[in-house]
XYZ file of C-alpha atoms in Angstrom:
157
model
C 2.569 31.371 34.018
C 5.954 32.913 34.753
C 6.545 36.304 36.298
C 7.468 37.862 32.958
C 4.377 36.409 31.300
C 2.148 37.632 34.091
C 3.694 41.076 33.876
C 3.131 41.190 30.106
C -0.464 40.032 30.489
C -1.133 42.580 33.210
C 0.286 45.475 31.193
C -1.518 44.467 28.007
C -4.886 43.993 29.609
C -4.625 47.096 31.786
C -4.280 49.028 28.549
C -7.334 47.272 27.086
C -9.534 47.767 30.119
C -8.436 51.396 30.395
C -9.167 52.243 26.761
C -12.318 50.243 25.971
C -15.509 52.147 26.577
C -19.153 51.605 25.649
C -18.627 53.229 22.260
C -15.497 51.299 21.358
C -11.851 52.217 21.608
C -10.986 55.553 23.172
C -7.907 57.588 22.308
C -6.103 57.443 25.666
C -3.773 60.289 24.710
C -6.665 62.752 24.588
C -8.822 61.110 27.240
C -9.471 63.381 30.227
C -11.531 60.927 32.272
C -10.591 60.180 35.840
C -9.662 56.690 36.990
C -12.798 56.415 39.127
C -14.445 53.085 38.488
C -11.629 51.738 36.327
C -10.744 48.133 37.043
C -7.933 47.392 39.486
C -5.369 45.306 37.573
C -4.592 43.267 40.689
C -8.130 41.887 40.697
C -7.715 40.549 37.145
C -4.342 39.053 38.058
C -5.848 37.398 41.140
C -8.686 35.930 39.073
C -6.282 34.622 36.421
C -4.061 32.963 39.014
C -6.873 31.765 41.276
C -8.882 28.571 41.096
C -11.299 28.968 38.196
C -14.372 26.828 37.688
C -13.446 23.814 35.542
C -14.737 24.215 32.006
C -13.862 23.428 28.383
C -13.657 25.113 25.011
C -17.112 23.728 24.197
C -18.925 25.152 27.210
C -16.930 28.048 28.719
C -19.257 30.729 27.331
C -22.280 28.938 28.816
C -20.480 28.608 32.157
C -19.762 32.340 32.237
C -23.225 33.386 31.033
C -25.117 33.072 34.310
C -23.063 35.677 36.140
C -22.343 33.411 39.113
C -18.911 32.474 37.751
C -16.160 35.044 37.304
C -13.427 32.764 35.963
C -13.215 29.443 34.131
C -10.263 27.353 33.096
C -9.119 24.100 31.611
C -6.046 22.373 30.254
C -5.480 20.829 26.849
C -2.760 18.590 25.510
C -0.153 20.064 23.183
C 0.610 23.616 22.166
C -1.713 26.599 22.257
C -2.777 26.757 18.604
C -5.814 24.478 18.851
C -7.162 25.915 22.136
C -6.799 29.462 20.762
C -8.625 28.493 17.565
C -11.423 26.905 19.620
C -11.759 30.016 21.800
C -11.823 32.418 18.851
C -14.374 30.231 17.048
C -16.624 30.169 20.125
C -16.581 33.964 20.390
C -17.080 34.374 16.631
C -20.159 32.144 16.761
C -21.625 33.939 19.803
C -23.991 36.853 19.219
C -22.878 40.348 20.156
C -19.185 39.707 20.831
C -16.294 41.798 19.546
C -12.651 40.829 19.629
C -10.966 43.978 20.936
C -7.361 42.813 20.974
C -5.477 39.525 20.784
C -1.979 38.267 20.242
C 1.130 36.752 21.696
C 2.306 38.253 24.965
C 5.837 36.845 24.899
C 8.642 36.412 22.392
C 8.575 32.605 22.333
C 4.889 32.195 21.469
C 4.083 30.437 24.746
C 1.660 33.045 26.090
C -1.354 34.366 24.191
C -4.043 36.742 25.354
C -7.207 38.438 24.216
C -9.881 40.833 25.356
C -13.378 40.180 24.043
C -16.275 42.539 24.578
C -19.865 41.413 24.970
C -21.913 44.484 24.127
C -21.797 46.997 26.960
C -22.285 44.310 29.619
C -18.950 42.517 29.977
C -15.356 42.054 28.857
C -13.623 38.674 28.901
C -9.884 38.562 29.521
C -8.422 35.369 28.041
C -4.932 34.048 28.757
C -3.572 30.852 27.199
C -0.155 29.603 28.303
C 1.990 26.626 27.359
C 3.865 24.573 29.962
C 7.662 24.527 29.796
C 7.702 21.067 28.187
C 5.030 22.100 25.609
C 2.910 19.071 26.474
C 0.083 20.973 28.106
C -1.712 24.261 27.577
C -3.529 26.121 30.346
C -6.527 28.320 29.504
C -8.044 30.969 31.809
C -11.003 33.195 30.995
C -12.100 35.947 33.375
C -15.388 37.774 32.834
C -15.568 41.347 34.059
C -19.064 42.811 34.351
C -19.667 46.511 33.917
C -21.741 46.814 37.096
C -18.910 45.285 39.196
C -16.532 48.008 38.039
C -18.848 50.938 38.745
C -20.492 50.706 35.325
C -18.923 51.471 31.953
C -20.899 54.702 31.760
C -19.359 55.999 34.992
C -15.884 54.618 34.331
C -15.656 55.584 30.687
C -17.400 58.934 30.724
């Protein structure tokens, strides 16, 4: 993932993590909460760029379920359309998940991201990027648990 793509992903997901509370989206313009307990964006960036546990589109939700794994990843041949469809289908078929935001994070369509909420327990940050030659797509999913961030109740008021 290039510097520009990483910057776009960081900005987009900082906004999601900052404005998603236990009751849904919060109007950030009228929000008077403090930043205590709000996720440090650098930790998400580190998890996205780190060495995730190898996984696949068929089993990534199971791999993340136990709580021992904070990030999973895999590569797929070709562009990002099929991996994105597989990811969205997996979340759609899972109980209690809500797609909070998703979309392209660059102008060329080579970087896609999403934030998916699992009840009040976790948020998954998903980043899918295409290699320069468009022959390979890299997928990273980071699961953020409420208790690791000081709890949604504390962080989100």
